[in-house]
CSV table of N, CA, C and O in Angstrom, one decimal:
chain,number,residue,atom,x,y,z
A,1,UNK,N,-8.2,-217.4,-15.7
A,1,UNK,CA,-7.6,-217.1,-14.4
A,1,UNK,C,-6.1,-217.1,-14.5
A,1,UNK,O,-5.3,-217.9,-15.1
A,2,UNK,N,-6.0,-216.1,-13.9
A,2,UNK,CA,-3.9,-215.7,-13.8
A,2,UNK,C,-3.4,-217.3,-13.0
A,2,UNK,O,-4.1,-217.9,-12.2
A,3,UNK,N,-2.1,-217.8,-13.4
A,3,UNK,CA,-1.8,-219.1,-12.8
A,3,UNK,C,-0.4,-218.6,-13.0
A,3,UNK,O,0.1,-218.4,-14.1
A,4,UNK,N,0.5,-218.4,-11.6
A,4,UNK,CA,2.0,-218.3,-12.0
A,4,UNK,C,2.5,-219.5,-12.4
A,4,UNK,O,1.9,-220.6,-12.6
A,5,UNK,N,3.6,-219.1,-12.6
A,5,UNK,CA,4.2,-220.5,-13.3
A,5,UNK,C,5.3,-220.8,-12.1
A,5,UNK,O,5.3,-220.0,-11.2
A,6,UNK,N,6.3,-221.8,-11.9
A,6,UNK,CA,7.0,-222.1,-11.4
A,6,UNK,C,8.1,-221.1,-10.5
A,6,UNK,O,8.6,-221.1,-9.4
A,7,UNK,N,8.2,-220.4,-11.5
A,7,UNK,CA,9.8,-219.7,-11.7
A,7,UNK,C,8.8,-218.4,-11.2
A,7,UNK,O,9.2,-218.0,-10.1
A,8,UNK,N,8.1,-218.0,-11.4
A,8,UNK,CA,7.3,-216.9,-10.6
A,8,UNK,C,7.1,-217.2,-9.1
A,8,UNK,O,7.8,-216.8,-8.2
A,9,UNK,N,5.9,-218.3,-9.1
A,9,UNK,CA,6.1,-219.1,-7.7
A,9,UNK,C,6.8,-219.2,-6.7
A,9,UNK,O,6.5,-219.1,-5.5
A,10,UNK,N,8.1,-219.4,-7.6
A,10,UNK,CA,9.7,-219.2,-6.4
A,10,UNK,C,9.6,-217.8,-5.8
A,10,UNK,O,9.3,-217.5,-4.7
A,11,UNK,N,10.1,-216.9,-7.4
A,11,UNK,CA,10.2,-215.4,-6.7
A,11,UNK,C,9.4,-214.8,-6.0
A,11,UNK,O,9.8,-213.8,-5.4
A,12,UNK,N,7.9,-215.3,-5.8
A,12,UNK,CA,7.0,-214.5,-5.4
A,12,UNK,C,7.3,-215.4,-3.7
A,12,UNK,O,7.3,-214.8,-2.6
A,13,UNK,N,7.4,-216.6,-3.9
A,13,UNK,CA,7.8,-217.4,-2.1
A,13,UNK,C,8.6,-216.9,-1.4
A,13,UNK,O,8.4,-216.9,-0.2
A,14,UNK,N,9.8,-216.2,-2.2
A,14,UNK,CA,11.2,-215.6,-1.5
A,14,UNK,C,10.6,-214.5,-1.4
A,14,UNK,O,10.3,-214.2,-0.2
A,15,UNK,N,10.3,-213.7,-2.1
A,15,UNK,CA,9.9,-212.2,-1.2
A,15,UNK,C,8.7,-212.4,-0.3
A,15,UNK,O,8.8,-211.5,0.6
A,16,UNK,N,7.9,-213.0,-0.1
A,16,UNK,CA,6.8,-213.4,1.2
A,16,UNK,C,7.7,-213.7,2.2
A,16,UNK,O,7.7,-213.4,3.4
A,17,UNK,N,8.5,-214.3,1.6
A,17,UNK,CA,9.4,-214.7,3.0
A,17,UNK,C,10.1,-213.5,4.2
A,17,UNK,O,10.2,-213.4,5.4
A,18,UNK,N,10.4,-212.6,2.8
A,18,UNK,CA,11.3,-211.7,3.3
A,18,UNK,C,10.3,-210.7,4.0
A,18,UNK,O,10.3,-210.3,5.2
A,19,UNK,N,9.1,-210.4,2.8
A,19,UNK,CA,8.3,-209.3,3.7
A,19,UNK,C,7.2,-210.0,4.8
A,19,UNK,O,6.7,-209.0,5.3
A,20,UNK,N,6.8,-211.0,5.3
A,20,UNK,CA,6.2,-211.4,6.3
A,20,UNK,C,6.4,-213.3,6.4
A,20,UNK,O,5.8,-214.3,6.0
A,21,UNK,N,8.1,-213.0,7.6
A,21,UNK,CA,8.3,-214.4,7.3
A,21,UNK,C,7.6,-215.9,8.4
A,21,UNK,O,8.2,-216.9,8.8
A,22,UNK,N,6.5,-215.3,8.6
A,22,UNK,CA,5.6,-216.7,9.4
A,22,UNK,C,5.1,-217.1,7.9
A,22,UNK,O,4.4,-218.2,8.0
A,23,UNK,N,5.1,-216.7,6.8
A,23,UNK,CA,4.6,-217.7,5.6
A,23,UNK,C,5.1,-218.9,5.9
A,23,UNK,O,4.4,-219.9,6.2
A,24,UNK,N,6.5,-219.0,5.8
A,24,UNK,CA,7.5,-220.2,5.8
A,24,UNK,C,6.8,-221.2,7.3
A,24,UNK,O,7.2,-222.3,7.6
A,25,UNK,N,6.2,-220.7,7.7
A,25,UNK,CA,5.3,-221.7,8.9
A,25,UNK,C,4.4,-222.4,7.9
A,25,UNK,O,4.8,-223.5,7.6
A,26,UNK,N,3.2,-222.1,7.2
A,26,UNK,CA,2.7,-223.1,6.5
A,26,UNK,C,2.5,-223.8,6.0
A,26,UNK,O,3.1,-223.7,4.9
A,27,UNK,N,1.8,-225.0,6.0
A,27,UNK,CA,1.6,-225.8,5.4
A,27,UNK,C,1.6,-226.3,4.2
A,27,UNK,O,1.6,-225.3,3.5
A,28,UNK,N,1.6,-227.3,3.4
A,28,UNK,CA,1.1,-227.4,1.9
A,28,UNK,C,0.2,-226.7,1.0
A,28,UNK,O,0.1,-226.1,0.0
A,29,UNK,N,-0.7,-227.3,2.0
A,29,UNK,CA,-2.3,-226.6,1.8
A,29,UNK,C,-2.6,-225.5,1.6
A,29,UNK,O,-3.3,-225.1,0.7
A,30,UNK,N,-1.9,-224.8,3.2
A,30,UNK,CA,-2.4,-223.5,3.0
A,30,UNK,C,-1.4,-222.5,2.0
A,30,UNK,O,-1.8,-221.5,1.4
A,31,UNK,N,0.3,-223.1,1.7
A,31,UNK,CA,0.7,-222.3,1.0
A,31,UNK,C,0.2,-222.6,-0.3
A,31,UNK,O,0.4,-221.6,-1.1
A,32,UNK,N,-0.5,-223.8,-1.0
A,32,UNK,CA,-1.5,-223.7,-2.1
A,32,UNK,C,-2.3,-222.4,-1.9
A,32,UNK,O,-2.1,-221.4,-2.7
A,33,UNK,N,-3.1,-222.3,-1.2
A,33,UNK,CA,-4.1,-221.3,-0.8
A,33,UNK,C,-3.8,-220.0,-0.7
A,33,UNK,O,-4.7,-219.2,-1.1
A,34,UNK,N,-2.3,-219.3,-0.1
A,34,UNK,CA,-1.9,-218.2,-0.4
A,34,UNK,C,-1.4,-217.9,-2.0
A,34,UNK,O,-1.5,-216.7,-2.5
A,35,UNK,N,-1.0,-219.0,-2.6
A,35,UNK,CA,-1.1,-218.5,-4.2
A,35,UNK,C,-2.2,-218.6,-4.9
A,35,UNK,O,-2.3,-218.2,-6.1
A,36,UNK,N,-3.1,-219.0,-4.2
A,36,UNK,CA,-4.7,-219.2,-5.6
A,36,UNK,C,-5.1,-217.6,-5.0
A,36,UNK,O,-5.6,-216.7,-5.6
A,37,UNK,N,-4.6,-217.8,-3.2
A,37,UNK,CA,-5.7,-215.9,-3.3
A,37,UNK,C,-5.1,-214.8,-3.8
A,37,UNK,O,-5.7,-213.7,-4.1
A,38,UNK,N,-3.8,-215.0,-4.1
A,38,UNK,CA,-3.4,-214.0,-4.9
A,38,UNK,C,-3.4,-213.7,-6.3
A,38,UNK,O,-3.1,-212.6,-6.9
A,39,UNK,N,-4.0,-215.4,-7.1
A,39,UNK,CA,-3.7,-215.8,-8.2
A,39,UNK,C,-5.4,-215.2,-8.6
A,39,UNK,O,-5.6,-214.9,-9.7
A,40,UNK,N,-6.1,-215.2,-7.9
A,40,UNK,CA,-7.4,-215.2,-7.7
A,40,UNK,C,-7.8,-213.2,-7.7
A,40,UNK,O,-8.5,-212.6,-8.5
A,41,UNK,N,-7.1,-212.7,-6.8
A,41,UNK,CA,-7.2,-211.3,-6.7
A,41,UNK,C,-6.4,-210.8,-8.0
A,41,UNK,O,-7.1,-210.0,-8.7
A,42,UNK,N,-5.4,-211.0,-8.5
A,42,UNK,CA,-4.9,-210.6,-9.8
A,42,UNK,C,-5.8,-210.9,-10.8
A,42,UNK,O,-5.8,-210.1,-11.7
A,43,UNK,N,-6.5,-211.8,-10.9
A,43,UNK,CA,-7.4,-212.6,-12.0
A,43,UNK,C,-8.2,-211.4,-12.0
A,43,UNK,O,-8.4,-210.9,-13.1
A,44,UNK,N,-8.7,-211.0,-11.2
A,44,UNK,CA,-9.9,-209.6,-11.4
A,44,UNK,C,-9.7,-208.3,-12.1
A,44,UNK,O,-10.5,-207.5,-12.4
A,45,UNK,N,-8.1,-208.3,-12.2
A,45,UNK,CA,-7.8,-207.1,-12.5
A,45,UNK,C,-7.7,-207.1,-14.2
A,45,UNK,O,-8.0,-208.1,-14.8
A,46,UNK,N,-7.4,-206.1,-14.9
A,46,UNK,CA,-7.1,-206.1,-16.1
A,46,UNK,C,-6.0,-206.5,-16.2
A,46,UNK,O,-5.1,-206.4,-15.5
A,47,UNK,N,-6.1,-207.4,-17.9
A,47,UNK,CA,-4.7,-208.2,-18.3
A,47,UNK,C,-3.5,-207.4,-18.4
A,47,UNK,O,-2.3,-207.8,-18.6
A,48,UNK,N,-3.8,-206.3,-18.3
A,48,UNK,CA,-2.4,-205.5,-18.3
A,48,UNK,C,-1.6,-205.0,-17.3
A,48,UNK,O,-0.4,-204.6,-17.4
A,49,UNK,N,-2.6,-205.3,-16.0
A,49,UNK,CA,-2.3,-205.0,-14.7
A,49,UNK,C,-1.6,-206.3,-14.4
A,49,UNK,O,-0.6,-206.2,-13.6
A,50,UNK,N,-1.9,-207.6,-14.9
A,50,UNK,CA,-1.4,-208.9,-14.6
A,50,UNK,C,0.3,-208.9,-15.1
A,50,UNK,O,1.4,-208.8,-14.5
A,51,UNK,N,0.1,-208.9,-16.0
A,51,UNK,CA,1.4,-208.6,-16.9
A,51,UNK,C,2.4,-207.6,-16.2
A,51,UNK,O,3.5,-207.8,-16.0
A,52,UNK,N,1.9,-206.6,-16.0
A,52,UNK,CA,2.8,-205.5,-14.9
A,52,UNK,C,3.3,-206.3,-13.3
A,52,UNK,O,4.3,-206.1,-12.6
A,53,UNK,N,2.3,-207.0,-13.2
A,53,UNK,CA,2.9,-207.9,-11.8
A,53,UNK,C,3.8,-208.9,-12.4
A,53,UNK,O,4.8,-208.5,-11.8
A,54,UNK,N,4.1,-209.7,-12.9
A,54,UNK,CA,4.7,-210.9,-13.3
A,54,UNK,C,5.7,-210.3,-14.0
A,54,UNK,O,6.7,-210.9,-14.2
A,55,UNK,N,5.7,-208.7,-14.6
A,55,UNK,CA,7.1,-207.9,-15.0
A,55,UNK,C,7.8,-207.5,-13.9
A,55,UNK,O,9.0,-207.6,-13.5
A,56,UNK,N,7.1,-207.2,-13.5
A,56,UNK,CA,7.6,-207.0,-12.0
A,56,UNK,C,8.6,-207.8,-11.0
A,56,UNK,O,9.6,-207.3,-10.4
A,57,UNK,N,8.0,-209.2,-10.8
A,57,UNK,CA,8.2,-210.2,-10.1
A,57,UNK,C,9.7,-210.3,-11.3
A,57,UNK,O,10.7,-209.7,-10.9
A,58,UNK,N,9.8,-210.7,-12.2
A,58,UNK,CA,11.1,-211.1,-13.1
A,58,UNK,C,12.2,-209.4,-13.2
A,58,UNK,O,13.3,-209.3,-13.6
A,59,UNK,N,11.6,-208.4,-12.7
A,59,UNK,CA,12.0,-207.2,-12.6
A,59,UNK,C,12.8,-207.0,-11.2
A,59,UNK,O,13.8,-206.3,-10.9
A,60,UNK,N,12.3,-207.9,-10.6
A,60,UNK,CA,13.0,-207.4,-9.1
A,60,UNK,C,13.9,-208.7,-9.2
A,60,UNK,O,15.1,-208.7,-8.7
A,61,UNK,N,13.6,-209.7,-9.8
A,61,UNK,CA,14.5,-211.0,-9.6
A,61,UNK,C,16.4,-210.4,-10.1
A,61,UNK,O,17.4,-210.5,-9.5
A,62,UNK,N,16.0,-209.6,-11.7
A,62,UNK,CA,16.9,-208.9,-12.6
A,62,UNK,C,17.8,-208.3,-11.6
A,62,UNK,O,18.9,-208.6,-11.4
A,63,UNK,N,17.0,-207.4,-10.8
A,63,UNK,CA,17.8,-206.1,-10.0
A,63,UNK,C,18.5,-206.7,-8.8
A,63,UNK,O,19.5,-206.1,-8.4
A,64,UNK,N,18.1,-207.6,-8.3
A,64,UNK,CA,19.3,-208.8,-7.7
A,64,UNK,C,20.4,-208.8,-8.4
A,64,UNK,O,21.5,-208.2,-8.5
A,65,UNK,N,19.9,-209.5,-8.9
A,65,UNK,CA,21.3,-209.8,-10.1
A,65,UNK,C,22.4,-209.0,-9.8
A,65,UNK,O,23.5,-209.3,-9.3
A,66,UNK,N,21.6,-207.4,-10.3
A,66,UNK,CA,22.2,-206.5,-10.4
A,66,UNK,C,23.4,-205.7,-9.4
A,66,UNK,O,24.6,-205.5,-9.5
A,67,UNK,N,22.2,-205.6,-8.2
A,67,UNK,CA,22.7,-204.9,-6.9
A,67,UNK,C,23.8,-206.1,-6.4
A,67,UNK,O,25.0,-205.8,-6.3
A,68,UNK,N,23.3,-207.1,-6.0
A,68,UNK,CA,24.2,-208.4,-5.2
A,68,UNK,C,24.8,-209.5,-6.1
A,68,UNK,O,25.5,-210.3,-5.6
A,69,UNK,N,24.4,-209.5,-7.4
A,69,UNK,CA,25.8,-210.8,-8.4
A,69,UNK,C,24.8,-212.1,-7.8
A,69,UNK,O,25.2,-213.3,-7.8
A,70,UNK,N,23.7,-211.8,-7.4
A,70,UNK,CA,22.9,-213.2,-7.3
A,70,UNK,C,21.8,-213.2,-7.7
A,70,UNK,O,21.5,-212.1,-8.1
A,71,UNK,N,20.9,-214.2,-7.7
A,71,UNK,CA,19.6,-213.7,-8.4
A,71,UNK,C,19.0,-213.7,-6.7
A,71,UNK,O,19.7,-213.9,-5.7
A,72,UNK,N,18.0,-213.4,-6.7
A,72,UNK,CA,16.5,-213.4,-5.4
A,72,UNK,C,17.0,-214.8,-4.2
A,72,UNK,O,17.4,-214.8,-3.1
A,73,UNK,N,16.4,-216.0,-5.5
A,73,UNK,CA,16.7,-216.9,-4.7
A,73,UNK,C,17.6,-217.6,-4.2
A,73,UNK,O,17.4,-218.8,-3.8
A,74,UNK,N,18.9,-216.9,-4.3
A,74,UNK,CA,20.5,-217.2,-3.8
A,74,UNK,C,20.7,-216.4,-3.8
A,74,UNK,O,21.5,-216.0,-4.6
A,75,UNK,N,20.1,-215.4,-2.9
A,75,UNK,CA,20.6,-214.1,-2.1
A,75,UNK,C,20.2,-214.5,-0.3
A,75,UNK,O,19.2,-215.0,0.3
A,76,UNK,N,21.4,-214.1,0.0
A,76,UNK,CA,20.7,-214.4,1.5
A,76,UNK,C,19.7,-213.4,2.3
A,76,UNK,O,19.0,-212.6,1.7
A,77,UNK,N,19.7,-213.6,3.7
A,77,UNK,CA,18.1,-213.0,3.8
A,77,UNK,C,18.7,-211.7,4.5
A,77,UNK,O,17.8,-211.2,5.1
A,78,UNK,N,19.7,-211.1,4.5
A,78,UNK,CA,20.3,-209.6,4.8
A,78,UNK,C,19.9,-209.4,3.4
A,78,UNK,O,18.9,-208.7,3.1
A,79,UNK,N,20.7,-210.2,2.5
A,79,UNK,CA,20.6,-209.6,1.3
A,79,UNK,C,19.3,-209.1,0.5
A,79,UNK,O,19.1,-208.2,-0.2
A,80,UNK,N,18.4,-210.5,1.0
A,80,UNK,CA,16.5,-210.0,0.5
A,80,UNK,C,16.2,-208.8,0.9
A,80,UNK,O,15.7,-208.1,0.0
A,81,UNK,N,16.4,-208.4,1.9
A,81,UNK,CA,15.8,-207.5,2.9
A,81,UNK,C,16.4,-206.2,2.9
A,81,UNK,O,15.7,-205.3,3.3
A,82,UNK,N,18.1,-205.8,2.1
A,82,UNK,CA,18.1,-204.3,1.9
A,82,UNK,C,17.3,-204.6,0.5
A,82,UNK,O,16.1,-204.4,0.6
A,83,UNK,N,17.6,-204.9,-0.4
A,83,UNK,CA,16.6,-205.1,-1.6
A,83,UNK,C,15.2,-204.7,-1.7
A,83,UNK,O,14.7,-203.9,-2.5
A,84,UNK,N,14.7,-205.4,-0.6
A,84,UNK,CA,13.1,-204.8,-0.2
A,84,UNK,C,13.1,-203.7,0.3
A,84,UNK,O,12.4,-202.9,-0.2
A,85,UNK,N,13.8,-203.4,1.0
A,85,UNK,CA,14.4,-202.2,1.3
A,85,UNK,C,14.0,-201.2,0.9
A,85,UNK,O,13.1,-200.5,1.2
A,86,UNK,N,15.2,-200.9,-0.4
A,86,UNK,CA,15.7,-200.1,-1.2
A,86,UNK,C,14.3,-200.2,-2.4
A,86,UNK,O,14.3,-199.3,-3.2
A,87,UNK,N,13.4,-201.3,-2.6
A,87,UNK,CA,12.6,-201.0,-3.6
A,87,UNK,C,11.5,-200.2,-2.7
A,87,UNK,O,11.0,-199.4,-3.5
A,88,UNK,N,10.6,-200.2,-1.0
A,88,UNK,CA,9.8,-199.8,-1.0
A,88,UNK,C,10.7,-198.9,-0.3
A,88,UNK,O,10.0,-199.0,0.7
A,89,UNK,N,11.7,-197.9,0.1
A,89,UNK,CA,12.1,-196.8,0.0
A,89,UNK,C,13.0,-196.3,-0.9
A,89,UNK,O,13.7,-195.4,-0.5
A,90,UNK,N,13.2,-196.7,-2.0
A,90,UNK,CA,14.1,-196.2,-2.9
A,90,UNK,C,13.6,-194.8,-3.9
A,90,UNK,O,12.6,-194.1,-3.6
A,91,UNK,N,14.3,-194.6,-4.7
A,91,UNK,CA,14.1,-192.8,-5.4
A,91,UNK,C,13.2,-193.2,-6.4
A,91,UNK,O,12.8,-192.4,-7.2
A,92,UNK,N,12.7,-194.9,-6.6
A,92,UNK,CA,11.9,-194.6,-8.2
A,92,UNK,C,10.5,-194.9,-7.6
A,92,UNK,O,10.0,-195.9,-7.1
A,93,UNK,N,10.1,-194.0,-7.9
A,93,UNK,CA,8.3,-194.4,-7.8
A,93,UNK,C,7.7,-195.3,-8.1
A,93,UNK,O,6.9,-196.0,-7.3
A,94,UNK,N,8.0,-195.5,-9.1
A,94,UNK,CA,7.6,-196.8,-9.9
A,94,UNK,C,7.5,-198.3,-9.2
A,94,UNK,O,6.6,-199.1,-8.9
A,95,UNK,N,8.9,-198.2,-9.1
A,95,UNK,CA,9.0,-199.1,-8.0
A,95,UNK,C,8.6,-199.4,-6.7
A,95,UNK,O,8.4,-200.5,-6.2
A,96,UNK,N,8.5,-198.0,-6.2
A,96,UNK,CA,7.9,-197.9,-4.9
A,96,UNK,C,6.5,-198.7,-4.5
A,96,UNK,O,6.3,-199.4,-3.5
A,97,UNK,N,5.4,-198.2,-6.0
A,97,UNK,CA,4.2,-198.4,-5.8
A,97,UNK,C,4.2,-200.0,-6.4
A,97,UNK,O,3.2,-200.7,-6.1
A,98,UNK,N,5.1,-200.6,-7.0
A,98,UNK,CA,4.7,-201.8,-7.5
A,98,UNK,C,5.2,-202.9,-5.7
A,98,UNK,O,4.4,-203.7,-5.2
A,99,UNK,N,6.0,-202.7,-5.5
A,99,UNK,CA,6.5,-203.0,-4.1
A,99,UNK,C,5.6,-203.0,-3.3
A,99,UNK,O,5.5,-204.0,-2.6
A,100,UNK,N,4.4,-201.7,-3.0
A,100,UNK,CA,3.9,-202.0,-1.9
A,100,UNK,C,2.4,-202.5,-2.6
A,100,UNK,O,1.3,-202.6,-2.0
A,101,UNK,N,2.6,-202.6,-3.7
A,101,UNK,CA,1.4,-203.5,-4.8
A,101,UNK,C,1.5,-204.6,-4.1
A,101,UNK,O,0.6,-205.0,-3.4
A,102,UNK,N,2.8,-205.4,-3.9
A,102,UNK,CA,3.7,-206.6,-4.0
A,102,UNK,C,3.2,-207.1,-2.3
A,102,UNK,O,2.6,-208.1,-2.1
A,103,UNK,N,3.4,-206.2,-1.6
A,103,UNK,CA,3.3,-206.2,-0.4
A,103,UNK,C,1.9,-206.1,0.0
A,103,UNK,O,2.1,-206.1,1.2
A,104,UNK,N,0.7,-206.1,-0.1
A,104,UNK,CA,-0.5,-205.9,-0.1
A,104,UNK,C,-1.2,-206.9,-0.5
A,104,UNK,O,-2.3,-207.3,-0.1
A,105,UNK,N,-0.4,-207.5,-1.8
A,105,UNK,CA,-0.9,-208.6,-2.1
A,105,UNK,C,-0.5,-210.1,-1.5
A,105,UNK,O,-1.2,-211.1,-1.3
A,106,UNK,N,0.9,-209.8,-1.2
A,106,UNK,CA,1.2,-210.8,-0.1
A,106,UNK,C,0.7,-210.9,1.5
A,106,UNK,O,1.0,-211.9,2.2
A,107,UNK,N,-0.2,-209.6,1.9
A,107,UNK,CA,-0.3,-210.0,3.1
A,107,UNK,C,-1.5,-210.2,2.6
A,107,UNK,O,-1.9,-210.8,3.6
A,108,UNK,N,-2.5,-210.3,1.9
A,108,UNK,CA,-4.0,-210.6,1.8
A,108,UNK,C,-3.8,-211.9,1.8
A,108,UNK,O,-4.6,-212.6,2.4
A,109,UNK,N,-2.4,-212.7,0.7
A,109,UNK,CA,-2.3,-214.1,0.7
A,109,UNK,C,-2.4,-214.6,1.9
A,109,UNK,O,-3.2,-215.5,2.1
A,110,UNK,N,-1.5,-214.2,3.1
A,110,UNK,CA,-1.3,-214.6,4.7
A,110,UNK,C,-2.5,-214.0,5.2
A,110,UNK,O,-3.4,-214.8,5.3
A,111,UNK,N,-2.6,-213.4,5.5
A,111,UNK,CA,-3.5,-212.5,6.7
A,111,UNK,C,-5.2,-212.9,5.9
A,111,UNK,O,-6.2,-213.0,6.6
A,112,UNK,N,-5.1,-213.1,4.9
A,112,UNK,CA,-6.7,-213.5,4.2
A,112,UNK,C,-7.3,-214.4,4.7
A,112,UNK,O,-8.5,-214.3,5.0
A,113,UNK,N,-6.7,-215.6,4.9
A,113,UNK,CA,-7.2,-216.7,5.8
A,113,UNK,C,-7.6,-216.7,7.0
A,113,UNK,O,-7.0,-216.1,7.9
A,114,UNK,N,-8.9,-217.5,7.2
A,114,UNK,CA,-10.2,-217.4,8.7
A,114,UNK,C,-9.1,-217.7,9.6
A,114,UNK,O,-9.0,-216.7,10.4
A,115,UNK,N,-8.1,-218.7,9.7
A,115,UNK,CA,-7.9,-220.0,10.4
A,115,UNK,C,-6.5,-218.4,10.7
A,115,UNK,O,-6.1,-218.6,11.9
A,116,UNK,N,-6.0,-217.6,10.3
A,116,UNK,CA,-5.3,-216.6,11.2
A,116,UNK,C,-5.6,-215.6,12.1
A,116,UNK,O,-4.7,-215.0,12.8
A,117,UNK,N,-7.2,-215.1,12.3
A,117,UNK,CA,-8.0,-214.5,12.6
A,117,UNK,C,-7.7,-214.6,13.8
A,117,UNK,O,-7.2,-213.5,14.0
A,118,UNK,N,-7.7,-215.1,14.6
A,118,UNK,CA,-7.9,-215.7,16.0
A,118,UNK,C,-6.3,-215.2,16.7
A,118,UNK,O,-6.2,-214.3,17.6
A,119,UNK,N,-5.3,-216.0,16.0
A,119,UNK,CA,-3.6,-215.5,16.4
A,119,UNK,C,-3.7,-214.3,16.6
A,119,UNK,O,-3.4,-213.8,17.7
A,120,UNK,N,-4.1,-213.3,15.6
A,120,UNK,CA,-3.5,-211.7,15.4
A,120,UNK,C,-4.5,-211.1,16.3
A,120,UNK,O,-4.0,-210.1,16.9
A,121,UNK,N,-5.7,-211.4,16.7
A,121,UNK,CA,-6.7,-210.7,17.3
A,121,UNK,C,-7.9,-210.3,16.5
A,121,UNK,O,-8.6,-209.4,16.9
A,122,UNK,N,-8.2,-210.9,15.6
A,122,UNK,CA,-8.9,-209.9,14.5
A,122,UNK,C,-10.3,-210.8,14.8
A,122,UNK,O,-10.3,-212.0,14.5
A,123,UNK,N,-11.4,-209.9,15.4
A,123,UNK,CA,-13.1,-210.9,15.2
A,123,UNK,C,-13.7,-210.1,15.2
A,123,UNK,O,-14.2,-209.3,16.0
A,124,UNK,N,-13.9,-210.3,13.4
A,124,UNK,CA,-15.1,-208.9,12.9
A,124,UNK,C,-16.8,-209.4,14.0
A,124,UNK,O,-17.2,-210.3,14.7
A,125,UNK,N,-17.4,-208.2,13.7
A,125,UNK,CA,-18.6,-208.7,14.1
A,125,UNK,C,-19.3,-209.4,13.1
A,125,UNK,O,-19.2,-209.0,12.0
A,126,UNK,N,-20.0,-210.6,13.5
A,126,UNK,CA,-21.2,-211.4,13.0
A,126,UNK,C,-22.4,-210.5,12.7
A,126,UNK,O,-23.2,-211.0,11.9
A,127,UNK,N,-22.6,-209.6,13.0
A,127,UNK,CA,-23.8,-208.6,13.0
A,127,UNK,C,-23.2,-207.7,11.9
A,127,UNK,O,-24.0,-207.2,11.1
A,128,UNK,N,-21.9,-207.4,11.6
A,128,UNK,CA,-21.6,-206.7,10.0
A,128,UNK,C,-22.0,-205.0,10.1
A,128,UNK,O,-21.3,-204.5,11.0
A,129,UNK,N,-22.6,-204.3,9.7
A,129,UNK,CA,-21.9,-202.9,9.9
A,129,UNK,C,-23.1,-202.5,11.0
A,129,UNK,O,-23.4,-201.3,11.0
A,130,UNK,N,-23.9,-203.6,12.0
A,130,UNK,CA,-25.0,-202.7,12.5
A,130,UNK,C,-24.8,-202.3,13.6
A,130,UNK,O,-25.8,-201.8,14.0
A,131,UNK,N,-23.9,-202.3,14.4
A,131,UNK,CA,-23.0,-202.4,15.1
A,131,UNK,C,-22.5,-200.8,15.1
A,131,UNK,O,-22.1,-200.3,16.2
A,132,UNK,N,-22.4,-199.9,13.8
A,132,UNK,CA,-21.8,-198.6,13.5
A,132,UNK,C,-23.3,-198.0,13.5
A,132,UNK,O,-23.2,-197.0,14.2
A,133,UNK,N,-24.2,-198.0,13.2
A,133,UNK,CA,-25.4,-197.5,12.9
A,133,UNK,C,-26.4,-197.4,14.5
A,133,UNK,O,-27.6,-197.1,14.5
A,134,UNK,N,-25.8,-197.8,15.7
A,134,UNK,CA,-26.8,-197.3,16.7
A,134,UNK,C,-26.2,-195.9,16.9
A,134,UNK,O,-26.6,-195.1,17.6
């Protein structure tokens, strides 16, 4: 199983932050739980697919650097935010699709859990697809 390490952890906390910031509401627990479900949804994928995310995560940290003379997590939150910006509308594809990779996988970490179901409005049926079939 994929297990970030520390220094991933950070960068991947600071852009959750940026792209859906009620993260920074949770708890211990549950922000344990937002990295195992993503740690967990990566683990299924192929090892090369893993490695492309964790290049990634140290790829966008780089391009801080770059664009703003700071790294991610001493950038402020203007600064997070054209960054995210500029990677999920920017001219490189590449980056585009790893971005909204980034982003899909952070809202499954938030939005995945029962215990948010209720806030957003969301109550699948208990009956499951039979419900589409009369």
């Amino acid at each position: 199983m994929l297990v970030f390490s520390d220094g991933q952890k950070g960068v991947l906390w600071v852009l959750a932050q940026t792209i859906a910031p009620d993260v920074a509401l949770l708890t211990q627990t549950q922000k344990t739980d937002f990295f195992l479900t993503i740690e967990n949804a990566l683990s299924k994928r192929p090892q090369t697919m893993q490695r492309q995310f964790l290049l990634f995560l140290k790829a966008i940290d780089v391009l801080s650097v770059l664009r703003y003379g700071k790294s991610l997590s001493r950038l402020d939150a203007t600064g997070r935010s054209r960054l995210c910006r500029w990677l999920q509308e920017g001219p490189i594809g590449l980056l585009r699709n790893g971005f909204w990779g980034l982003k899909t996988l952070i809202f499954m970490g938030y939005y995945g859990r029962t215990e948010i179901n209720e806030p957003v409005g969301y109550r699948p049926s208990k009956q499951g697809n039979t419900l589409l079939k009369r």
